[in-house]
């Protein structure tokens, strides 16, 4: 995938997320989703067809929004307790670690990705 395509994906994801977009998290999420898509459909990243870009954008937006990674870096809440009031804040490093654990290919995207998937023997 060339830099121009990746920048267009990045711009679209950032626009869809809005003002709270964190560029580092967006960049990292895009890289993660692109690699996951390439792995799933058995096509090298540099050969991914442009028709799959909208699916990649949707997957990135879902990944970022469903895990609430749009917050300001300094105020990422990890947990809240009610008794004796306790609030724990996370760091961007913890977010990056969570991204690595998550498979961004959910049931919502299997149908789209299967159109591009190459089976290997």
PDB file of N, CA and C in Angstrom, residues 19-100:
ATOM      1  N   UNK A  19     -12.836  15.692  16.437  1.00  0.00           N
ATOM      2  CA  UNK A  19     -11.856  16.506  17.151  1.00  0.00           C
ATOM      3  C   UNK A  19     -11.034  15.743  18.176  1.00  0.00           C
ATOM      4  N   UNK A  20     -11.537  14.639  18.663  1.00  0.00           N
ATOM      5  CA  UNK A  20     -10.837  13.906  19.717  1.00  0.00           C
ATOM      6  C   UNK A  20      -9.834  12.895  19.167  1.00  0.00           C
ATOM      7  N   UNK A  21      -9.601  12.920  17.868  1.00  0.00           N
ATOM      8  CA  UNK A  21      -8.680  11.950  17.266  1.00  0.00           C
ATOM      9  C   UNK A  21      -7.258  12.174  17.763  1.00  0.00           C
ATOM     10  N   UNK A  22      -6.618  11.117  18.191  1.00  0.00           N
ATOM     11  CA  UNK A  22      -5.221  11.143  18.608  1.00  0.00           C
ATOM     12  C   UNK A  22      -4.422  10.568  17.446  1.00  0.00           C
ATOM     13  N   UNK A  23      -3.537  11.361  16.856  1.00  0.00           N
ATOM     14  CA  UNK A  23      -2.841  10.934  15.641  1.00  0.00           C
ATOM     15  C   UNK A  23      -2.020   9.665  15.840  1.00  0.00           C
ATOM     16  N   UNK A  24      -1.382   9.516  16.985  1.00  0.00           N
ATOM     17  CA  UNK A  24      -0.584   8.316  17.230  1.00  0.00           C
ATOM     18  C   UNK A  24      -1.458   7.067  17.285  1.00  0.00           C
ATOM     19  N   UNK A  25      -2.588   7.165  17.951  1.00  0.00           N
ATOM     20  CA  UNK A  25      -3.488   6.022  18.069  1.00  0.00           C
ATOM     21  C   UNK A  25      -4.134   5.713  16.719  1.00  0.00           C
ATOM     22  N   UNK A  26      -4.502   6.742  15.968  1.00  0.00           N
ATOM     23  CA  UNK A  26      -5.067   6.535  14.635  1.00  0.00           C
ATOM     24  C   UNK A  26      -4.042   5.836  13.740  1.00  0.00           C
ATOM     25  N   UNK A  27      -2.809   6.337  13.719  1.00  0.00           N
ATOM     26  CA  UNK A  27      -1.755   5.729  12.895  1.00  0.00           C
ATOM     27  C   UNK A  27      -1.529   4.270  13.275  1.00  0.00           C
ATOM     28  N   UNK A  28      -1.415   4.021  14.562  1.00  0.00           N
ATOM     29  CA  UNK A  28      -1.159   2.670  15.039  1.00  0.00           C
ATOM     30  C   UNK A  28      -2.322   1.739  14.708  1.00  0.00           C
ATOM     31  N   UNK A  29      -3.546   2.209  14.890  1.00  0.00           N
ATOM     32  CA  UNK A  29      -4.730   1.406  14.593  1.00  0.00           C
ATOM     33  C   UNK A  29      -4.823   1.084  13.109  1.00  0.00           C
ATOM     34  N   UNK A  30      -4.506   2.055  12.270  1.00  0.00           N
ATOM     35  CA  UNK A  30      -4.524   1.824  10.826  1.00  0.00           C
ATOM     36  C   UNK A  30      -3.507   0.756  10.445  1.00  0.00           C
ATOM     37  N   UNK A  31      -2.299   0.865  10.971  1.00  0.00           N
ATOM     38  CA  UNK A  31      -1.276  -0.147  10.687  1.00  0.00           C
ATOM     39  C   UNK A  31      -1.745  -1.531  11.135  1.00  0.00           C
ATOM     40  N   UNK A  32      -2.338  -1.583  12.303  1.00  0.00           N
ATOM     41  CA  UNK A  32      -2.809  -2.864  12.857  1.00  0.00           C
ATOM     42  C   UNK A  32      -3.908  -3.455  11.987  1.00  0.00           C
ATOM     43  N   UNK A  33      -4.873  -2.640  11.589  1.00  0.00           N
ATOM     44  CA  UNK A  33      -5.996  -3.119  10.775  1.00  0.00           C
ATOM     45  C   UNK A  33      -5.508  -3.556   9.396  1.00  0.00           C
ATOM     46  N   UNK A  34      -4.649  -2.762   8.771  1.00  0.00           N
ATOM     47  CA  UNK A  34      -4.134  -3.116   7.445  1.00  0.00           C
ATOM     48  C   UNK A  34      -3.414  -4.461   7.498  1.00  0.00           C
ATOM     49  N   UNK A  35      -2.586  -4.674   8.500  1.00  0.00           N
ATOM     50  CA  UNK A  35      -1.865  -5.941   8.609  1.00  0.00           C
ATOM     51  C   UNK A  35      -2.817  -7.096   8.877  1.00  0.00           C
ATOM     52  N   UNK A  36      -3.826  -6.877   9.720  1.00  0.00           N
ATOM     53  CA  UNK A  36      -4.811  -7.928  10.005  1.00  0.00           C
ATOM     54  C   UNK A  36      -5.606  -8.299   8.752  1.00  0.00           C
ATOM     55  N   UNK A  37      -5.978  -7.296   7.975  1.00  0.00           N
ATOM     56  CA  UNK A  37      -6.707  -7.543   6.729  1.00  0.00           C
ATOM     57  C   UNK A  37      -5.828  -8.330   5.754  1.00  0.00           C
ATOM     58  N   UNK A  38      -4.592  -7.893   5.596  1.00  0.00           N
ATOM     59  CA  UNK A  38      -3.671  -8.589   4.688  1.00  0.00           C
ATOM     60  C   UNK A  38      -3.472 -10.039   5.117  1.00  0.00           C
ATOM     61  N   UNK A  39      -3.327 -10.264   6.397  1.00  0.00           N
ATOM     62  CA  UNK A  39      -3.162 -11.623   6.911  1.00  0.00           C
ATOM     63  C   UNK A  39      -4.402 -12.474   6.649  1.00  0.00           C
ATOM     64  N   UNK A  40      -5.575 -11.887   6.868  1.00  0.00           N
ATOM     65  CA  UNK A  40      -6.819 -12.646   6.713  1.00  0.00           C
ATOM     66  C   UNK A  40      -7.094 -12.998   5.250  1.00  0.00           C
ATOM     67  N   UNK A  41      -6.886 -12.044   4.354  1.00  0.00           N
ATOM     68  CA  UNK A  41      -7.224 -12.311   2.954  1.00  0.00           C
ATOM     69  C   UNK A  41      -6.050 -12.898   2.165  1.00  0.00           C
ATOM     70  N   UNK A  42      -4.910 -13.094   2.824  1.00  0.00           N
ATOM     71  CA  UNK A  42      -3.741 -13.719   2.204  1.00  0.00           C
ATOM     72  C   UNK A  42      -3.218 -12.941   0.996  1.00  0.00           C
ATOM     73  N   UNK A  43      -3.214 -11.635   1.126  1.00  0.00           N
ATOM     74  CA  UNK A  43      -2.654 -10.761   0.093  1.00  0.00           C
ATOM     75  C   UNK A  43      -1.644  -9.853   0.796  1.00  0.00           C
ATOM     76  N   UNK A  44      -0.437  -9.733   0.262  1.00  0.00           N
ATOM     77  CA  UNK A  44       0.545  -8.847   0.891  1.00  0.00           C
ATOM     78  C   UNK A  44       0.027  -7.404   0.963  1.00  0.00           C
ATOM     79  N   UNK A  45       0.456  -6.685   1.988  1.00  0.00           N
ATOM     80  CA  UNK A  45      -0.004  -5.311   2.204  1.00  0.00           C
ATOM     81  C   UNK A  45       0.166  -4.458   0.947  1.00  0.00           C
ATOM     82  N   UNK A  46       1.302  -4.592   0.280  1.00  0.00           N
ATOM     83  CA  UNK A  46       1.563  -3.754  -0.897  1.00  0.00           C
ATOM     84  C   UNK A  46       0.656  -4.095  -2.083  1.00  0.00           C
ATOM     85  N   UNK A  47      -0.028  -5.254  -2.042  1.00  0.00           N
ATOM     86  CA  UNK A  47      -0.909  -5.663  -3.135  1.00  0.00           C
ATOM     87  C   UNK A  47      -2.391  -5.556  -2.802  1.00  0.00           C
ATOM     88  N   UNK A  48      -2.723  -5.005  -1.653  1.00  0.00           N
ATOM     89  CA  UNK A  48      -4.138  -4.881  -1.288  1.00  0.00           C
ATOM     90  C   UNK A  48      -4.870  -4.026  -2.327  1.00  0.00           C
ATOM     91  N   UNK A  49      -6.035  -4.485  -2.786  1.00  0.00           N
ATOM     92  CA  UNK A  49      -6.775  -3.709  -3.786  1.00  0.00           C
ATOM     93  C   UNK A  49      -7.381  -2.451  -3.170  1.00  0.00           C
ATOM     94  N   UNK A  50      -7.445  -1.370  -3.931  1.00  0.00           N
ATOM     95  CA  UNK A  50      -8.009  -0.117  -3.402  1.00  0.00           C
ATOM     96  C   UNK A  50      -9.481  -0.237  -3.010  1.00  0.00           C
ATOM     97  N   UNK A  51     -10.188  -1.192  -3.573  1.00  0.00           N
ATOM     98  CA  UNK A  51     -11.608  -1.371  -3.250  1.00  0.00           C
ATOM     99  C   UNK A  51     -11.827  -1.755  -1.791  1.00  0.00           C
ATOM    100  N   UNK A  52     -10.789  -2.192  -1.122  1.00  0.00           N
ATOM    101  CA  UNK A  52     -10.910  -2.622   0.280  1.00  0.00           C
ATOM    102  C   UNK A  52     -10.682  -1.464   1.258  1.00  0.00           C
ATOM    103  N   UNK A  53     -10.295  -0.308   0.760  1.00  0.00           N
ATOM    104  CA  UNK A  53      -9.966   0.827   1.621  1.00  0.00           C
ATOM    105  C   UNK A  53     -11.133   1.277   2.500  1.00  0.00           C
ATOM    106  N   UNK A  54     -12.348   1.278   1.964  1.00  0.00           N
ATOM    107  CA  UNK A  54     -13.488   1.723   2.787  1.00  0.00           C
ATOM    108  C   UNK A  54     -13.746   0.743   3.935  1.00  0.00           C
ATOM    109  N   UNK A  55     -13.509  -0.523   3.697  1.00  0.00           N
ATOM    110  CA  UNK A  55     -13.656  -1.508   4.769  1.00  0.00           C
ATOM    111  C   UNK A  55     -12.590  -1.288   5.834  1.00  0.00           C
ATOM    112  N   UNK A  56     -11.367  -0.985   5.401  1.00  0.00           N
ATOM    113  CA  UNK A  56     -10.282  -0.698   6.345  1.00  0.00           C
ATOM    114  C   UNK A  56     -10.635   0.525   7.194  1.00  0.00           C
ATOM    115  N   UNK A  57     -11.169   1.560   6.561  1.00  0.00           N
ATOM    116  CA  UNK A  57     -11.577   2.771   7.291  1.00  0.00           C
ATOM    117  C   UNK A  57     -12.638   2.414   8.332  1.00  0.00           C
ATOM    118  N   UNK A  58     -13.653   1.665   7.922  1.00  0.00           N
ATOM    119  CA  UNK A  58     -14.731   1.297   8.845  1.00  0.00           C
ATOM    120  C   UNK A  58     -14.200   0.475  10.018  1.00  0.00           C
ATOM    121  N   UNK A  59     -13.275  -0.435   9.732  1.00  0.00           N
ATOM    122  CA  UNK A  59     -12.702  -1.256  10.793  1.00  0.00           C
ATOM    123  C   UNK A  59     -11.901  -0.407  11.773  1.00  0.00           C
ATOM    124  N   UNK A  60     -11.144   0.551  11.263  1.00  0.00           N
ATOM    125  CA  UNK A  60     -10.352   1.436  12.137  1.00  0.00           C
ATOM    126  C   UNK A  60     -11.257   2.274  13.028  1.00  0.00           C
ATOM    127  N   UNK A  61     -12.283   2.859  12.436  1.00  0.00           N
ATOM    128  CA  UNK A  61     -13.209   3.693  13.218  1.00  0.00           C
ATOM    129  C   UNK A  61     -13.882   2.848  14.291  1.00  0.00           C
ATOM    130  N   UNK A  62     -14.337   1.654  13.930  1.00  0.00           N
ATOM    131  CA  UNK A  62     -14.979   0.782  14.920  1.00  0.00           C
ATOM    132  C   UNK A  62     -14.006   0.411  16.028  1.00  0.00           C
ATOM    133  N   UNK A  63     -12.790   0.057  15.665  1.00  0.00           N
ATOM    134  CA  UNK A  63     -11.781  -0.325  16.653  1.00  0.00           C
ATOM    135  C   UNK A  63     -11.517   0.804  17.646  1.00  0.00           C
ATOM    136  N   UNK A  64     -11.344   2.001  17.140  1.00  0.00           N
ATOM    137  CA  UNK A  64     -11.029   3.149  17.992  1.00  0.00           C
ATOM    138  C   UNK A  64     -12.229   3.553  18.844  1.00  0.00           C
ATOM    139  N   UNK A  65     -13.405   3.623  18.239  1.00  0.00           N
ATOM    140  CA  UNK A  65     -14.575   4.102  18.977  1.00  0.00           C
ATOM    141  C   UNK A  65     -15.112   3.082  19.977  1.00  0.00           C
ATOM    142  N   UNK A  66     -15.113   1.812  19.628  1.00  0.00           N
ATOM    143  CA  UNK A  66     -15.676   0.831  20.556  1.00  0.00           C
ATOM    144  C   UNK A  66     -14.803   0.633  21.780  1.00  0.00           C
ATOM    145  N   UNK A  67     -13.547   1.030  21.695  1.00  0.00           N
ATOM    146  CA  UNK A  67     -12.657   0.895  22.842  1.00  0.00           C
ATOM    147  C   UNK A  67     -12.356   2.248  23.494  1.00  0.00           C
ATOM    148  N   UNK A  68     -13.094   3.272  23.091  1.00  0.00           N
ATOM    149  CA  UNK A  68     -12.988   4.613  23.689  1.00  0.00           C
ATOM    150  C   UNK A  68     -11.568   5.145  23.694  1.00  0.00           C
ATOM    151  N   UNK A  69     -10.866   4.995  22.574  1.00  0.00           N
ATOM    152  CA  UNK A  69      -9.495   5.485  22.477  1.00  0.00           C
ATOM    153  C   UNK A  69      -9.430   6.896  21.927  1.00  0.00           C
ATOM    154  N   UNK A  70     -10.557   7.602  21.905  1.00  0.00           N
ATOM    155  CA  UNK A  70     -10.582   8.957  21.380  1.00  0.00           C
ATOM    156  C   UNK A  70     -10.363   9.997  22.459  1.00  0.00           C
ATOM    157  N   UNK A  71     -10.187   9.567  23.673  1.00  0.00           N
ATOM    158  CA  UNK A  71      -9.985  10.504  24.785  1.00  0.00           C
ATOM    159  C   UNK A  71      -8.615  11.155  24.717  1.00  0.00           C
ATOM    160  N   UNK A  72      -8.472  12.250  25.388  1.00  0.00           N
ATOM    161  CA  UNK A  72      -7.192  12.927  25.567  1.00  0.00           C
ATOM    162  C   UNK A  72      -6.245  11.972  26.282  1.00  0.00           C
ATOM    163  N   UNK A  73      -4.990  11.893  25.840  1.00  0.00           N
ATOM    164  CA  UNK A  73      -4.013  10.968  26.423  1.00  0.00           C
ATOM    165  C   UNK A  73      -3.892  11.063  27.932  1.00  0.00           C
ATOM    166  N   UNK A  74      -3.994  12.257  28.473  1.00  0.00           N
ATOM    167  CA  UNK A  74      -3.763  12.423  29.901  1.00  0.00           C
ATOM    168  C   UNK A  74      -4.961  12.001  30.741  1.00  0.00           C
ATOM    169  N   UNK A  75      -6.106  11.803  30.120  1.00  0.00           N
ATOM    170  CA  UNK A  75      -7.315  11.492  30.875  1.00  0.00           C
ATOM    171  C   UNK A  75      -7.957  10.176  30.457  1.00  0.00           C
ATOM    172  N   UNK A  76      -7.178   9.181  30.084  1.00  0.00           N
ATOM    173  CA  UNK A  76      -7.728   7.890  29.706  1.00  0.00           C
ATOM    174  C   UNK A  76      -8.052   7.118  30.978  1.00  0.00           C
ATOM    175  N   UNK A  77      -9.342   6.918  31.226  1.00  0.00           N
ATOM    176  CA  UNK A  77      -9.779   6.241  32.444  1.00  0.00           C
ATOM    177  C   UNK A  77      -9.735   4.739  32.219  1.00  0.00           C
ATOM    178  N   UNK A  78      -9.027   4.032  33.083  1.00  0.00           N
ATOM    179  CA  UNK A  78      -8.956   2.579  33.019  1.00  0.00           C
ATOM    180  C   UNK A  78     -10.046   1.933  33.852  1.00  0.00           C
ATOM    181  N   UNK A  79     -10.299   2.472  35.034  1.00  0.00           N
ATOM    182  CA  UNK A  79     -11.333   1.901  35.891  1.00  0.00           C
ATOM    183  C   UNK A  79     -11.817   2.939  36.892  1.00  0.00           C
ATOM    184  N   UNK A  80     -13.039   2.706  37.360  1.00  0.00           N
ATOM    185  CA  UNK A  80     -13.641   3.588  38.369  1.00  0.00           C
ATOM    186  C   UNK A  80     -14.255   2.683  39.434  1.00  0.00           C
ATOM    187  N   UNK A  81     -14.016   2.992  40.698  1.00  0.00           N
ATOM    188  CA  UNK A  81     -14.627   2.254  41.807  1.00  0.00           C
ATOM    189  C   UNK A  81     -15.539   3.199  42.559  1.00  0.00           C
ATOM    190  N   UNK A  82     -16.596   2.661  43.154  1.00  0.00           N
ATOM    191  CA  UNK A  82     -17.518   3.532  43.879  1.00  0.00           C
ATOM    192  C   UNK A  82     -17.211   3.649  45.355  1.00  0.00           C
ATOM    193  N   UNK A  83     -16.967   2.546  46.043  1.00  0.00           N
ATOM    194  CA  UNK A  83     -16.642   2.614  47.464  1.00  0.00           C
ATOM    195  C   UNK A  83     -15.313   3.301  47.676  1.00  0.00           C
ATOM    196  N   UNK A  84     -15.181   4.265  48.522  1.00  0.00           N
ATOM    197  CA  UNK A  84     -13.976   5.057  48.761  1.00  0.00           C
ATOM    198  C   UNK A  84     -13.462   5.758  47.499  1.00  0.00           C
ATOM    199  N   UNK A  85     -14.268   5.930  46.512  1.00  0.00           N
ATOM    200  CA  UNK A  85     -13.999   6.625  45.251  1.00  0.00           C
ATOM    201  C   UNK A  85     -12.563   6.455  44.749  1.00  0.00           C
ATOM    202  N   UNK A  86     -12.416   5.742  43.677  1.00  0.00           N
ATOM    203  CA  UNK A  86     -11.105   5.495  43.075  1.00  0.00           C
ATOM    204  C   UNK A  86     -11.216   5.590  41.560  1.00  0.00           C
ATOM    205  N   UNK A  87     -10.359   6.359  40.935  1.00  0.00           N
ATOM    206  CA  UNK A  87     -10.317   6.476  39.481  1.00  0.00           C
ATOM    207  C   UNK A  87      -8.890   6.182  39.042  1.00  0.00           C
ATOM    208  N   UNK A  88      -8.727   5.232  38.137  1.00  0.00           N
ATOM    209  CA  UNK A  88      -7.403   4.877  37.617  1.00  0.00           C
ATOM    210  C   UNK A  88      -7.291   5.329  36.175  1.00  0.00           C
ATOM    211  N   UNK A  89      -6.200   5.996  35.867  1.00  0.00           N
ATOM    212  CA  UNK A  89      -5.975   6.481  34.519  1.00  0.00           C
ATOM    213  C   UNK A  89      -4.944   5.623  33.811  1.00  0.00           C
ATOM    214  N   UNK A  90      -5.129   5.467  32.492  1.00  0.00           N
ATOM    215  CA  UNK A  90      -4.210   4.673  31.696  1.00  0.00           C
ATOM    216  C   UNK A  90      -3.289   5.561  30.891  1.00  0.00           C
ATOM    217  N   UNK A  91      -2.394   4.934  30.179  1.00  0.00           N
ATOM    218  CA  UNK A  91      -1.437   5.663  29.355  1.00  0.00           C
ATOM    219  C   UNK A  91      -1.584   5.217  27.912  1.00  0.00           C
ATOM    220  N   UNK A  92      -1.041   5.981  26.974  1.00  0.00           N
ATOM    221  CA  UNK A  92      -1.063   5.549  25.574  1.00  0.00           C
ATOM    222  C   UNK A  92      -0.390   4.195  25.374  1.00  0.00           C
ATOM    223  N   UNK A  93       0.634   3.904  26.157  1.00  0.00           N
ATOM    224  CA  UNK A  93       1.316   2.613  26.036  1.00  0.00           C
ATOM    225  C   UNK A  93       0.353   1.466  26.334  1.00  0.00           C
ATOM    226  N   UNK A  94      -0.514   1.656  27.316  1.00  0.00           N
ATOM    227  CA  UNK A  94      -1.503   0.626  27.640  1.00  0.00           C
ATOM    228  C   UNK A  94      -2.503   0.464  26.496  1.00  0.00           C
ATOM    229  N   UNK A  95      -2.851   1.565  25.859  1.00  0.00           N
ATOM    230  CA  UNK A  95      -3.765   1.502  24.720  1.00  0.00           C
ATOM    231  C   UNK A  95      -3.114   0.719  23.580  1.00  0.00           C
ATOM    232  N   UNK A  96      -1.846   1.004  23.287  1.00  0.00           N
ATOM    233  CA  UNK A  96      -1.144   0.298  22.220  1.00  0.00           C
ATOM    234  C   UNK A  96      -1.082  -1.200  22.518  1.00  0.00           C
ATOM    235  N   UNK A  97      -0.861  -1.547  23.764  1.00  0.00           N
ATOM    236  CA  UNK A  97      -0.820  -2.956  24.148  1.00  0.00           C
ATOM    237  C   UNK A  97      -2.184  -3.611  23.924  1.00  0.00           C
ATOM    238  N   UNK A  98      -3.250  -2.892  24.234  1.00  0.00           N
ATOM    239  CA  UNK A  98      -4.594  -3.426  24.021  1.00  0.00           C
ATOM    240  C   UNK A  98      -4.878  -3.614  22.539  1.00  0.00           C
ATOM    241  N   UNK A  99      -4.417  -2.692  21.712  1.00  0.00           N
ATOM    242  CA  UNK A  99      -4.613  -2.815  20.262  1.00  0.00           C
ATOM    243  C   UNK A  99      -3.975  -4.103  19.762  1.00  0.00           C
ATOM    244  N   UNK A 100      -2.806  -4.436  20.291  1.00  0.00           N
ATOM    245  CA  UNK A 100      -2.108  -5.649  19.866  1.00  0.00           C
ATOM    246  C   UNK A 100      -2.889  -6.910  20.227  1.00  0.00           C
TER     247      UNK A 100
END
